[in-house]
mmCIF file of C-alpha atoms and ligand atoms in Angstrom:
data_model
loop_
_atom_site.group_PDB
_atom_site.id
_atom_site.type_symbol
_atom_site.label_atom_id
_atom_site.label_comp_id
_atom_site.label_asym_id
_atom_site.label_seq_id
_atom_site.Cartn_x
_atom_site.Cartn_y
_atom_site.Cartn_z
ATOM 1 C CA UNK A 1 -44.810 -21.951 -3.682
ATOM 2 C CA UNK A 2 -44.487 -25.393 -4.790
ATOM 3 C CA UNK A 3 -40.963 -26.867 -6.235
ATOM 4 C CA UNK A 4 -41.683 -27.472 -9.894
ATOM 5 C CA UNK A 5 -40.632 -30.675 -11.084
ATOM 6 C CA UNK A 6 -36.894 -30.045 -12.838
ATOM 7 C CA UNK A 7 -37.060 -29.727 -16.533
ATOM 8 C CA UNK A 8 -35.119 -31.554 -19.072
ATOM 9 C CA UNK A 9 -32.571 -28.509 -19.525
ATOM 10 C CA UNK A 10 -31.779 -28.860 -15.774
ATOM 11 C CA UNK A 11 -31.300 -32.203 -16.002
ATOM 12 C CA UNK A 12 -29.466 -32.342 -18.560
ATOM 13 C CA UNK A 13 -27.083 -29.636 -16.912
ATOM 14 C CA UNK A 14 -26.992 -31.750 -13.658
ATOM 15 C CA UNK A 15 -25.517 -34.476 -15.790
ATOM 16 C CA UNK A 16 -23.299 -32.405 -17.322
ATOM 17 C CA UNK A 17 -21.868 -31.086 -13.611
ATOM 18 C CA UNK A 18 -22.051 -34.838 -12.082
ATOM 19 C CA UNK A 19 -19.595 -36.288 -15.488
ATOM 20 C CA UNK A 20 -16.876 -33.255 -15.052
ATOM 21 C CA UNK A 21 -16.785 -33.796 -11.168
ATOM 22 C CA UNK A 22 -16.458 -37.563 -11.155
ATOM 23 C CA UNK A 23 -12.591 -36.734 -12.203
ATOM 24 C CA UNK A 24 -11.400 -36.228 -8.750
ATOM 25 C CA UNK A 25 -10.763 -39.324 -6.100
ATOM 26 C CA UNK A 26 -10.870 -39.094 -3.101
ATOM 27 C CA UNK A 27 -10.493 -41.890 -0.534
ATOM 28 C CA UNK A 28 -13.242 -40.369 1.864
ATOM 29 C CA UNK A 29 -15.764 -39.538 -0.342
ATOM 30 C CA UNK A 30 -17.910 -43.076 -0.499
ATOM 31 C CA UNK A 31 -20.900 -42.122 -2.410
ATOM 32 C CA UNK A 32 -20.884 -38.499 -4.576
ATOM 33 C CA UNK A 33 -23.605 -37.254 -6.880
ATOM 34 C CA UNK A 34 -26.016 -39.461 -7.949
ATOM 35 C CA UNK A 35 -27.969 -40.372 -5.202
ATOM 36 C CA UNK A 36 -30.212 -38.630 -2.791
ATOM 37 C CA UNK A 37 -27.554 -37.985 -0.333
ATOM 38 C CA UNK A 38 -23.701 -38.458 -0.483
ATOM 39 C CA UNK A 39 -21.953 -40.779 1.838
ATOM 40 C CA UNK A 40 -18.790 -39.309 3.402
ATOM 41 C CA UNK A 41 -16.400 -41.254 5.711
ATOM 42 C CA UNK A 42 -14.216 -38.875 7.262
ATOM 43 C CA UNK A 43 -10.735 -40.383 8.600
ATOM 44 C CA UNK A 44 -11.009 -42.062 12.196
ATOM 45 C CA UNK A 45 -10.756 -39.742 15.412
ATOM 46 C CA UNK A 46 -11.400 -36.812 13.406
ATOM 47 C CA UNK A 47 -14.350 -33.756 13.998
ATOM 48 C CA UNK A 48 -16.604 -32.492 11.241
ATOM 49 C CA UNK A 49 -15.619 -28.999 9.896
ATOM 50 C CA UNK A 50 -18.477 -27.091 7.694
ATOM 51 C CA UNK A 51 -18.916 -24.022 6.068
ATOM 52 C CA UNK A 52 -20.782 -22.063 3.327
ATOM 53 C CA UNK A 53 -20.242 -19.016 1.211
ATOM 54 C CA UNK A 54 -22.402 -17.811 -1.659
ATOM 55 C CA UNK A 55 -21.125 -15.650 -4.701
ATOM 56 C CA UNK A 56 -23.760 -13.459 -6.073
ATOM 57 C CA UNK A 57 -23.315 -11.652 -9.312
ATOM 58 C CA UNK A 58 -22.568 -7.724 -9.406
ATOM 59 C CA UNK A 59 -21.919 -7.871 -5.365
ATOM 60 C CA UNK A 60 -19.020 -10.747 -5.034
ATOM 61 C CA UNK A 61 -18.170 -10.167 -9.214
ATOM 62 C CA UNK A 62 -19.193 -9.119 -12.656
ATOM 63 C CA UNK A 63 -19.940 -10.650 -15.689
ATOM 64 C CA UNK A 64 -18.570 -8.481 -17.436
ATOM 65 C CA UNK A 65 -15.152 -8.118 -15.341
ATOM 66 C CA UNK A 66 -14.516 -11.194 -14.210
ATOM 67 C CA UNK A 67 -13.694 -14.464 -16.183
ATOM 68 C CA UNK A 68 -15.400 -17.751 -15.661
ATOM 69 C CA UNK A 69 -12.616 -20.009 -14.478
ATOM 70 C CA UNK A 70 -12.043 -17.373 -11.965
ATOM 71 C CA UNK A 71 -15.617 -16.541 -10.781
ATOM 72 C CA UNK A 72 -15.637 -20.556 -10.303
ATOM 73 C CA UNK A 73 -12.054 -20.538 -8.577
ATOM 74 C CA UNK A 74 -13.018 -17.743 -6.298
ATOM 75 C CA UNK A 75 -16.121 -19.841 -5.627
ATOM 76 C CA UNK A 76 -14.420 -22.413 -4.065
ATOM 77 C CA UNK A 77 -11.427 -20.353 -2.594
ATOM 78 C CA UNK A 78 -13.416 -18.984 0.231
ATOM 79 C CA UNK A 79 -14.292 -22.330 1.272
ATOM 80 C CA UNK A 80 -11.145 -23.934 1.431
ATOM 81 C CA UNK A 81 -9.627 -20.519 2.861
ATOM 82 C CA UNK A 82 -12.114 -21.143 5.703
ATOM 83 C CA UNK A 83 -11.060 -24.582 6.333
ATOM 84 C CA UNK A 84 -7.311 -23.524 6.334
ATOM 85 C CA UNK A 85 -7.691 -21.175 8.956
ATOM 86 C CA UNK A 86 -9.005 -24.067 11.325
ATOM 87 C CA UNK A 87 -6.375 -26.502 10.325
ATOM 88 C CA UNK A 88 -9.193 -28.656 8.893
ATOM 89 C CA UNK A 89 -8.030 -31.431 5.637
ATOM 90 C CA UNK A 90 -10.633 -30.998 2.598
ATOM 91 C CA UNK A 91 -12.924 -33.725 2.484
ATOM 92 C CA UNK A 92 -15.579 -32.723 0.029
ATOM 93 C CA UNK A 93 -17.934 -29.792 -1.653
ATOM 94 C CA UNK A 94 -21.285 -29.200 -2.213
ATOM 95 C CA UNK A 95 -22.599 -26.506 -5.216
ATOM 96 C CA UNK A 96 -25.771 -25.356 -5.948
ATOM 97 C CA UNK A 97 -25.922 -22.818 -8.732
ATOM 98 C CA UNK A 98 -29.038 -20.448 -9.957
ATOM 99 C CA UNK A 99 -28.126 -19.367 -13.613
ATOM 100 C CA UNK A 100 -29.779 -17.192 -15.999
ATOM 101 C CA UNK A 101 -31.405 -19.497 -19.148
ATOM 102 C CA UNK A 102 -28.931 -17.932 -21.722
ATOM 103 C CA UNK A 103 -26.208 -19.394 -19.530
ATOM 104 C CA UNK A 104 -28.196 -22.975 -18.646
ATOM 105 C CA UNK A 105 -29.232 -23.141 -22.064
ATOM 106 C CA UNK A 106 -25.874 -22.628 -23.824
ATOM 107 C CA UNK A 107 -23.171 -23.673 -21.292
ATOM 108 C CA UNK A 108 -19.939 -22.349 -22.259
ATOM 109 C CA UNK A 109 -19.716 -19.770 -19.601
ATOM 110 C CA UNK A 110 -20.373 -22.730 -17.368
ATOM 111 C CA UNK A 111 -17.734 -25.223 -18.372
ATOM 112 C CA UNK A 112 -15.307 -21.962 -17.791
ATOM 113 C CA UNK A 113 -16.377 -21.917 -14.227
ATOM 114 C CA UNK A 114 -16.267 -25.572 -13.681
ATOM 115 C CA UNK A 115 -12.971 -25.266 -15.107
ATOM 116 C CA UNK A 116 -11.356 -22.813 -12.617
ATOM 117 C CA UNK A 117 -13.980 -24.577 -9.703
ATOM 118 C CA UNK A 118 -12.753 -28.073 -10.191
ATOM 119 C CA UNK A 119 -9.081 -27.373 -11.220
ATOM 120 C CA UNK A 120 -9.263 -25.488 -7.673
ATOM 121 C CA UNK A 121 -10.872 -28.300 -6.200
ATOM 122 C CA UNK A 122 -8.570 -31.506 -7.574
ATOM 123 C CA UNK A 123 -5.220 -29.340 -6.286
ATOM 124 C CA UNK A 124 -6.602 -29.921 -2.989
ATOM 125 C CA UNK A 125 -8.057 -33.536 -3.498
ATOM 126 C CA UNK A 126 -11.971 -31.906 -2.744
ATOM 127 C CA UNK A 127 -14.528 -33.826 -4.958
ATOM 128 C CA UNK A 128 -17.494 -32.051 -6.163
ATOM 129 C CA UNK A 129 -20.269 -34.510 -4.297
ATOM 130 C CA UNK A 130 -23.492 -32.777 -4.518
ATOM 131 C CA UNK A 131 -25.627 -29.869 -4.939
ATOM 132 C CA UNK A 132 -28.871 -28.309 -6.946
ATOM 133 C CA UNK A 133 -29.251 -26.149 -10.262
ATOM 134 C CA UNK A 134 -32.274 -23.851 -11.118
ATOM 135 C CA UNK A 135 -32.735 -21.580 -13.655
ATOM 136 C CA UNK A 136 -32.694 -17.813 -12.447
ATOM 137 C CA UNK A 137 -36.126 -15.714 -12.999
ATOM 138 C CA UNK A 138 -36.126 -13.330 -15.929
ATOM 139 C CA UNK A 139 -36.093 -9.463 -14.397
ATOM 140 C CA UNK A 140 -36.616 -7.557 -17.873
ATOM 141 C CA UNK A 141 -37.298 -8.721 -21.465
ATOM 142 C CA UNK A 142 -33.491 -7.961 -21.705
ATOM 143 C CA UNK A 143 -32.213 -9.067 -18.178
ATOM 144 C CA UNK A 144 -32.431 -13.116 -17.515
ATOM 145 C CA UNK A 145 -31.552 -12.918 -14.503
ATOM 146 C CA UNK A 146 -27.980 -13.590 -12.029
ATOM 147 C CA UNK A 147 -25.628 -15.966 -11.068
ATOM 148 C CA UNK A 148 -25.454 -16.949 -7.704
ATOM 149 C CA UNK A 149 -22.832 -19.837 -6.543
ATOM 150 C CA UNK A 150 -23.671 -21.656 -3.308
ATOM 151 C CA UNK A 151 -20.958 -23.693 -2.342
ATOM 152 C CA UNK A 152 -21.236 -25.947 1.098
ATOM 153 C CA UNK A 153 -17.051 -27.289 1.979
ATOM 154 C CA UNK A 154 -16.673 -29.839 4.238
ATOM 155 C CA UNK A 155 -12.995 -30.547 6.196
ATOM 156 C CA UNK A 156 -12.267 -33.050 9.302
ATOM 157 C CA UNK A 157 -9.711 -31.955 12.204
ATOM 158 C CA UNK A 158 -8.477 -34.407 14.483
ATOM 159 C CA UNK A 159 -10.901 -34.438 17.623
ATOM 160 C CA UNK A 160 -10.566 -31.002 19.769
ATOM 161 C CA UNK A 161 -7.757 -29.716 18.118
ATOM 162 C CA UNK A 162 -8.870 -27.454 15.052
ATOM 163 C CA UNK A 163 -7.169 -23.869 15.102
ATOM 164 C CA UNK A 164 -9.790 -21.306 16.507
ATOM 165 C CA UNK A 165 -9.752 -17.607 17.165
ATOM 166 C CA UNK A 166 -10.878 -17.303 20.344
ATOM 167 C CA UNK A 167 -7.440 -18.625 21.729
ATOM 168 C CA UNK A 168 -4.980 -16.519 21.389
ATOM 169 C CA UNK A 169 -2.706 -14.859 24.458
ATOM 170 C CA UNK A 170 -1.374 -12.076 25.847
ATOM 171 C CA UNK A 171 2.324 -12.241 25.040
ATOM 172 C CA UNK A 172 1.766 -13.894 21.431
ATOM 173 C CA UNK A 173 3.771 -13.163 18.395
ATOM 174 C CA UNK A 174 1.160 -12.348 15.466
ATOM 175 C CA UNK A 175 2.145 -14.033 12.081
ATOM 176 C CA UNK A 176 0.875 -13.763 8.944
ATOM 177 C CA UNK A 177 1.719 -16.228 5.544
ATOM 178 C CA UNK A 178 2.523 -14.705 2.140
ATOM 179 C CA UNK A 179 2.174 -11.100 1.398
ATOM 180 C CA UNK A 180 -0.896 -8.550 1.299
ATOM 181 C CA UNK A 181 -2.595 -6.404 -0.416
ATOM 182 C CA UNK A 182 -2.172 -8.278 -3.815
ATOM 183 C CA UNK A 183 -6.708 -8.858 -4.204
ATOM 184 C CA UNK A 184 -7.464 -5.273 -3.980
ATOM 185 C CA UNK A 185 -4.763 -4.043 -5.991
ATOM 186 C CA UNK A 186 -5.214 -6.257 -8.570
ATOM 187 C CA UNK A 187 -8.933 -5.937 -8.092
ATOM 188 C CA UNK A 188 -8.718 -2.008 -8.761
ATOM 189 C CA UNK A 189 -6.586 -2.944 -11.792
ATOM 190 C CA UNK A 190 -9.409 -4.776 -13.181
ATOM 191 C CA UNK A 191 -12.063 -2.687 -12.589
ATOM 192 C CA UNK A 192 -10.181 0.661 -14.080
ATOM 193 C CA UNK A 193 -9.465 -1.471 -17.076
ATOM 194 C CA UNK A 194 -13.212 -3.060 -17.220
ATOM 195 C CA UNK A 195 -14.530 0.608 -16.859
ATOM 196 C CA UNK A 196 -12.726 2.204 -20.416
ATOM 197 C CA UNK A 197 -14.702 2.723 -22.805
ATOM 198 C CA UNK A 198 -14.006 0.252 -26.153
ATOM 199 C CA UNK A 199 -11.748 -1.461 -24.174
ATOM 200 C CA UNK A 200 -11.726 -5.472 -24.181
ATOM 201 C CA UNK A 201 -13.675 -7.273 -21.916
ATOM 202 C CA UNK A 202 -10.914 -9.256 -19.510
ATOM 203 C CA UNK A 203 -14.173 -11.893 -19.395
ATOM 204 C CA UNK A 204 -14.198 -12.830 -23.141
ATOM 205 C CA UNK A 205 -10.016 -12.480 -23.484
ATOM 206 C CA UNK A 206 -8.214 -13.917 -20.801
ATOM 207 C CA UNK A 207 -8.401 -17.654 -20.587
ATOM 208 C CA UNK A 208 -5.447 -18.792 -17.732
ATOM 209 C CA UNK A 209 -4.315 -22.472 -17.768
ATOM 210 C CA UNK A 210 -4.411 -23.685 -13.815
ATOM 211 C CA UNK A 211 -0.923 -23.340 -14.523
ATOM 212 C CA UNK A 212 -0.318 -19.890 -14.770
ATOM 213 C CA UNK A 213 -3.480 -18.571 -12.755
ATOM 214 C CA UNK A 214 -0.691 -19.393 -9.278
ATOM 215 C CA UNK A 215 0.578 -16.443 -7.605
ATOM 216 C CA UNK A 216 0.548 -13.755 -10.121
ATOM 217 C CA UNK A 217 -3.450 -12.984 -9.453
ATOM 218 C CA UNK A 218 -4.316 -12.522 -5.728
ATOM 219 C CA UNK A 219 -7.704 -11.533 -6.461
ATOM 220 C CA UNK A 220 -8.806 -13.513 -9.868
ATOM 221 C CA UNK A 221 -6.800 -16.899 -8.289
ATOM 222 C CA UNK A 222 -6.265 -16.462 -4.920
ATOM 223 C CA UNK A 223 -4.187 -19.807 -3.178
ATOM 224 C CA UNK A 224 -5.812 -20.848 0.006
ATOM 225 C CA UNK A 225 -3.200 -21.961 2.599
ATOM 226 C CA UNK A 226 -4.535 -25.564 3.769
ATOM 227 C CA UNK A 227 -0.988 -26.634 3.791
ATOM 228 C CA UNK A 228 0.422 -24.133 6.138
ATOM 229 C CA UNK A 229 -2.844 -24.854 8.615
ATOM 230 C CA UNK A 230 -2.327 -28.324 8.392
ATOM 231 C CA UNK A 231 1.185 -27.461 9.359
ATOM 232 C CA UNK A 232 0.150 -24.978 12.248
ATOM 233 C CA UNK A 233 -2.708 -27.534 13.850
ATOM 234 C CA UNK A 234 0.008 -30.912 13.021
ATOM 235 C CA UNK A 235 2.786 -29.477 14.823
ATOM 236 C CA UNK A 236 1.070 -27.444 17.365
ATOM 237 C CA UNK A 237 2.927 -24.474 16.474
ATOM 238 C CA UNK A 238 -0.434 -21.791 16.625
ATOM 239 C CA UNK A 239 -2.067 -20.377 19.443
ATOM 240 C CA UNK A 240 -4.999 -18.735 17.027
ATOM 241 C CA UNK A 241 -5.805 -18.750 13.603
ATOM 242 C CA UNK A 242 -8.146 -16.817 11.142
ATOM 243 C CA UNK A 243 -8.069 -16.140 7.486
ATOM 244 C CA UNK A 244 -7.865 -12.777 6.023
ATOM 245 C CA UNK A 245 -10.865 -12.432 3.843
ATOM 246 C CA UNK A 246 -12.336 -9.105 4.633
ATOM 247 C CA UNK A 247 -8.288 -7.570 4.907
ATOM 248 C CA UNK A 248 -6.048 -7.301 8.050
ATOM 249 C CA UNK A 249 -7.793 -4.628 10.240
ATOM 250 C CA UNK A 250 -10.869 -6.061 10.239
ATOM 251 C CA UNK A 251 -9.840 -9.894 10.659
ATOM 252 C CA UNK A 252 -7.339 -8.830 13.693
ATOM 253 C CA UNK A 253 -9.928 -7.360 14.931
ATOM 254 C CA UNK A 254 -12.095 -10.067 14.566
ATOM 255 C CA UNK A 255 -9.421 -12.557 16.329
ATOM 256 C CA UNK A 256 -8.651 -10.077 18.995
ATOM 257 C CA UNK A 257 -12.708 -9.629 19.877
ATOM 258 C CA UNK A 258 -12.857 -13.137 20.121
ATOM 259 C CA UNK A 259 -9.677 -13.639 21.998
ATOM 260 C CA UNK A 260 -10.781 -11.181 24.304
ATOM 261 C CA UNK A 261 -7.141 -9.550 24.152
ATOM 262 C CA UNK A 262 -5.661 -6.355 21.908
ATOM 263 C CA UNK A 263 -2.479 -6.273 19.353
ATOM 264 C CA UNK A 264 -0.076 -4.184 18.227
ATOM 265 C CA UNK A 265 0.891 -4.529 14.353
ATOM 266 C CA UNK A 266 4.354 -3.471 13.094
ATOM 267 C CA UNK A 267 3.747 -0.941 9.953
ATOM 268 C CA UNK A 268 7.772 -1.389 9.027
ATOM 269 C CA UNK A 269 7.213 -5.417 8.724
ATOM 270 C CA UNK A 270 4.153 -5.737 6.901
ATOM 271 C CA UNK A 271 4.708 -7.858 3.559
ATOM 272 C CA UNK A 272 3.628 -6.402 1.574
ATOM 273 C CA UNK A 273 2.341 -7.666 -2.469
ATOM 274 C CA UNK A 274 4.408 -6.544 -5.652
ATOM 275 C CA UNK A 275 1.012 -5.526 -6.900
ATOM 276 C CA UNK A 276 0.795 -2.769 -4.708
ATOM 277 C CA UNK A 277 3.894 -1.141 -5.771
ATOM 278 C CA UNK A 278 1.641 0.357 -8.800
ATOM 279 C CA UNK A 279 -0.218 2.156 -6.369
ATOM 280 C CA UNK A 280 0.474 5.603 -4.353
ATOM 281 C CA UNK A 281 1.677 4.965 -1.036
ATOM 282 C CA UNK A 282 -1.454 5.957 0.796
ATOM 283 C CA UNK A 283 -3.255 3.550 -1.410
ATOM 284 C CA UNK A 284 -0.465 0.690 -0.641
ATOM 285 C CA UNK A 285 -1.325 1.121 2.747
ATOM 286 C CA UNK A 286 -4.710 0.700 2.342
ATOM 287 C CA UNK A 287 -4.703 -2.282 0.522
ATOM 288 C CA UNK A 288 -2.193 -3.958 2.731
ATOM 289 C CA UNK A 289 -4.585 -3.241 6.243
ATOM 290 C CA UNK A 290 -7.847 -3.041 4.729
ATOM 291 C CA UNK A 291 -7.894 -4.522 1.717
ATOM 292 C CA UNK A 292 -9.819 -7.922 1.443
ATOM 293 C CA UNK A 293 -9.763 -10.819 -0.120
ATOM 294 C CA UNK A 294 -5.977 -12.106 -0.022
ATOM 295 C CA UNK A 295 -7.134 -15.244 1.755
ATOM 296 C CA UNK A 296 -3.686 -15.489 3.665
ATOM 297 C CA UNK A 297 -3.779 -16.930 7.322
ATOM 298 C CA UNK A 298 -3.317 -14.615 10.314
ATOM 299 C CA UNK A 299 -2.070 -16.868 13.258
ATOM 300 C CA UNK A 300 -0.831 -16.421 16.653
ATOM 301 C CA UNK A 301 2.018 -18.392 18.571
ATOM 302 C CA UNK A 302 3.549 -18.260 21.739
ATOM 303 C CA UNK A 303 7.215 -16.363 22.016
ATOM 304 C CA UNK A 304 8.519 -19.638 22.965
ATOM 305 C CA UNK A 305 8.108 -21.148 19.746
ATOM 306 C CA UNK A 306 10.047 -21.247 17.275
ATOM 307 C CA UNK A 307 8.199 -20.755 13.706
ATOM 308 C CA UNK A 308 9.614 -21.443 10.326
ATOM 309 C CA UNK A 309 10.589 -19.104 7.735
ATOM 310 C CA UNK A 310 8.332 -20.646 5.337
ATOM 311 C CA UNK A 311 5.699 -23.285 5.483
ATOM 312 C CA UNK A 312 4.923 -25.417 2.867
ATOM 313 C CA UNK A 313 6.723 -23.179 0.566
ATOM 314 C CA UNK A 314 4.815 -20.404 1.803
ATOM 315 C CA UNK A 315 7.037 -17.430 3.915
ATOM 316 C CA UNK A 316 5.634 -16.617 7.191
ATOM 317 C CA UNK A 317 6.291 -13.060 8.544
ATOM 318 C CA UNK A 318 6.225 -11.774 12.352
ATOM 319 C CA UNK A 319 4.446 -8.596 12.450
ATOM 320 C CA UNK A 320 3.298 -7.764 15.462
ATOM 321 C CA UNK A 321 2.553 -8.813 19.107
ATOM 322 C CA UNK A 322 -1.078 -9.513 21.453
ATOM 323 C CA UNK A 323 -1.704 -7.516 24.606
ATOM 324 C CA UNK A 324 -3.823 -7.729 27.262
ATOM 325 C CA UNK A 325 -6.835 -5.605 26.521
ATOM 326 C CA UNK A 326 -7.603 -2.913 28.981
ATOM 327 C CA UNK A 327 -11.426 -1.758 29.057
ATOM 328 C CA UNK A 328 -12.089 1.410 26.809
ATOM 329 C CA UNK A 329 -8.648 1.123 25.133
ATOM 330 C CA UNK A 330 -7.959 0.699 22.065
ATOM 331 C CA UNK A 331 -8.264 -3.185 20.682
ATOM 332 C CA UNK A 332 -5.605 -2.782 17.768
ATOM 333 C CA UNK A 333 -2.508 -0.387 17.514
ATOM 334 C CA UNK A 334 -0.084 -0.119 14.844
ATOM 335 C CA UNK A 335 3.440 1.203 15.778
ATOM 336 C CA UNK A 336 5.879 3.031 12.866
ATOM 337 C CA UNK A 337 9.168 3.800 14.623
ATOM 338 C CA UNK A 338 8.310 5.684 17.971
ATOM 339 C CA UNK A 339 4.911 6.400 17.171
ATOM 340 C CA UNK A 340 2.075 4.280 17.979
ATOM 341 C CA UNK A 341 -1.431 4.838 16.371
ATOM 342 C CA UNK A 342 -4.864 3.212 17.113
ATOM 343 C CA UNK A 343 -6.123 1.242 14.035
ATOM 344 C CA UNK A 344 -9.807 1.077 13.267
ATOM 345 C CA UNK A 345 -10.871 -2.301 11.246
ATOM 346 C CA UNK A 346 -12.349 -0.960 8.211
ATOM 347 C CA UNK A 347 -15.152 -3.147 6.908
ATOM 348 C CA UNK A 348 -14.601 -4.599 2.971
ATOM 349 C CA UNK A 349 -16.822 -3.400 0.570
ATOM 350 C CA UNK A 350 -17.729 -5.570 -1.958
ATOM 351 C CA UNK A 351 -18.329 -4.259 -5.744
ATOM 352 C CA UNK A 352 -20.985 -1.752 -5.959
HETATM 353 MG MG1 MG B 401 -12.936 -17.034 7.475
#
């Protein structure tokens, strides 16, 4: 199918995108939108770090559930998240967006998500320097179609020395930063309240400042932890690192594959989120070892060194230790008092 030339809406719209991003400096970002490519100049003796993530309406949020500035935030949050795990500094995003023409056409519900996008994006110094707009097909006379976000994040790492998962040992100390849980309890918040009949949509009422969308909404504003692995990859304290975006059983399990070793996970020093204290205990559990989303950093170090408390603000927990994997063993355990169970990663579901 050929590419039909952009029309003037779309234009317009990529305008409108390339004005609001041109707020943020950044010292390594030569050339941004505008051209036909942008001209990066990442910082002397440093490696190229890249990664993508798309948001798709009704499987990564809803409309109807979900406000703008958060959709946009939560964009951009798995991108950075990524580059925290690897140590990486932010050096600049890409976003290419498909929206349906009641949104292109009158784009309120798009200077929301550019709110919570580039609010996201100037706390971390990440300039907005490119991407593509199209207008979604129509599905029904009274459906015009979804959202979908495409975002492309670029970090730099000094030469060799980005955080992996592949490298953690036998004899670690697992860590993890902040607490967990927090996404899918708030997450299951939202949805019970979304799903009452006559009751307000969240969407159209809740309008956070940047100021107070910090810490109090794991899932709607999550806080990726560049800081802390900047910290980690600076001071050589970490073995391994991953972020926790599909929840603690399955990430651990994800480092541990890759590591080629097992782990054993602590129930009694799990931190867990204040969120979770609205739920039953068996639910509480669930969220804190399966539940996704919380973008905190999972890290290994060896037992010889000696981590902080907190990083960057951030408090850093010990809760468990790596093993040597034995063939046809279990890869993860979790021990409560005497007893020691095996723990199976359970895969996150996004929204039906
Ligand atoms: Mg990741």
């Amino acid at each position: 199918v050929p590419r039909n030339p952009k029309n003037s809406g779309e234009l317009a719209l990529i305008d409108h995108i390339r004005t609001r991003a041109s707020t943020i400096p950044s010292r390594h970002l030569r050339l941004g939108i505008g051209d036909d490519c942008a001209i990066l100049a990442p910082p002397t003796g440093h490696e190229l770090l890249v990664t993508t993530d798309f948001s798709l309406e009704n499987r990564h949020f809803r409309r109807s559930a979900h406000p703008p500035e958060a959709i946009g935030h939560r964009a951009l949050a798995r991108g950075l998240s990524d580059l925290a795990a690897m140590g990486a500094t932010p050096l600049a995003c890409f976003l290419s967006l498909a929206l349906p023409g009641s949104i292109a056409r009158h784009p309120t519900w798009l200077n929301r998500f550019l709110d919570g996008f580039l609010a996201l994006a100037a706390q971390h110094h990440f300039p907005l320097a490119g991407g593509d707009t199209s207008e979604s097909p129509r599905i029904s006379p009274k459906n015009d179609g979804f959202v979908l976000a495409d975002i492309t994040a670029l970090g730099s790492a000094p030469a060799h020395r980005a955080l992996r998962r592949s490298t953690a040992r036998p004899g670690d100390f697992l860590y993890v930063t902040g607490a967990l849980g927090g996404a899918a309890a708030e997450l299951s918040a939202l949805l019970k309240r979304a799903s009452k009949p006559g009751a307000p949509h969240l969407a159209s009422e809740m309008r956070p400042s940047t100021e107070s969308a910090t810490g109090n909404h794991p899932h709607l504003f999550p806080q990726p932890r560049l800081a802390v692995g900047q910290t980690l990859l600076r001071r050589r304290l970490a073995t391994a690192c991953i972020d926790l975006s599909d929840g603690l059983s399955t990430d651990l399990n994800h480092l541990c594959t890759a590591s080629n070793v097992s782990a054993e996970l602590d129930v009694d020093r799990l931190p867990a989120h204040s969120l979770t204290a609205a739920l039953t205990n068996a639910a509480q559990i669930a969220a804190i070892l399966h539940g996704g989303e919380d973008y905190e950093l999972l890290f290994t170090a060896a037992p010889t060194t000696t981590i902080p408390r907190s990083i960057a603000g951030v408090p850093i927990t010990r809760i468990g230790v790596i093993l040597k994997h034995v063939p046809r063993r279990p890869r993860l355990l979790i021990v409560s008092g005497d007893t020691r169970f095996e723990l199976l990663p359970q895969g996150w579901e996004h929204l039906k």
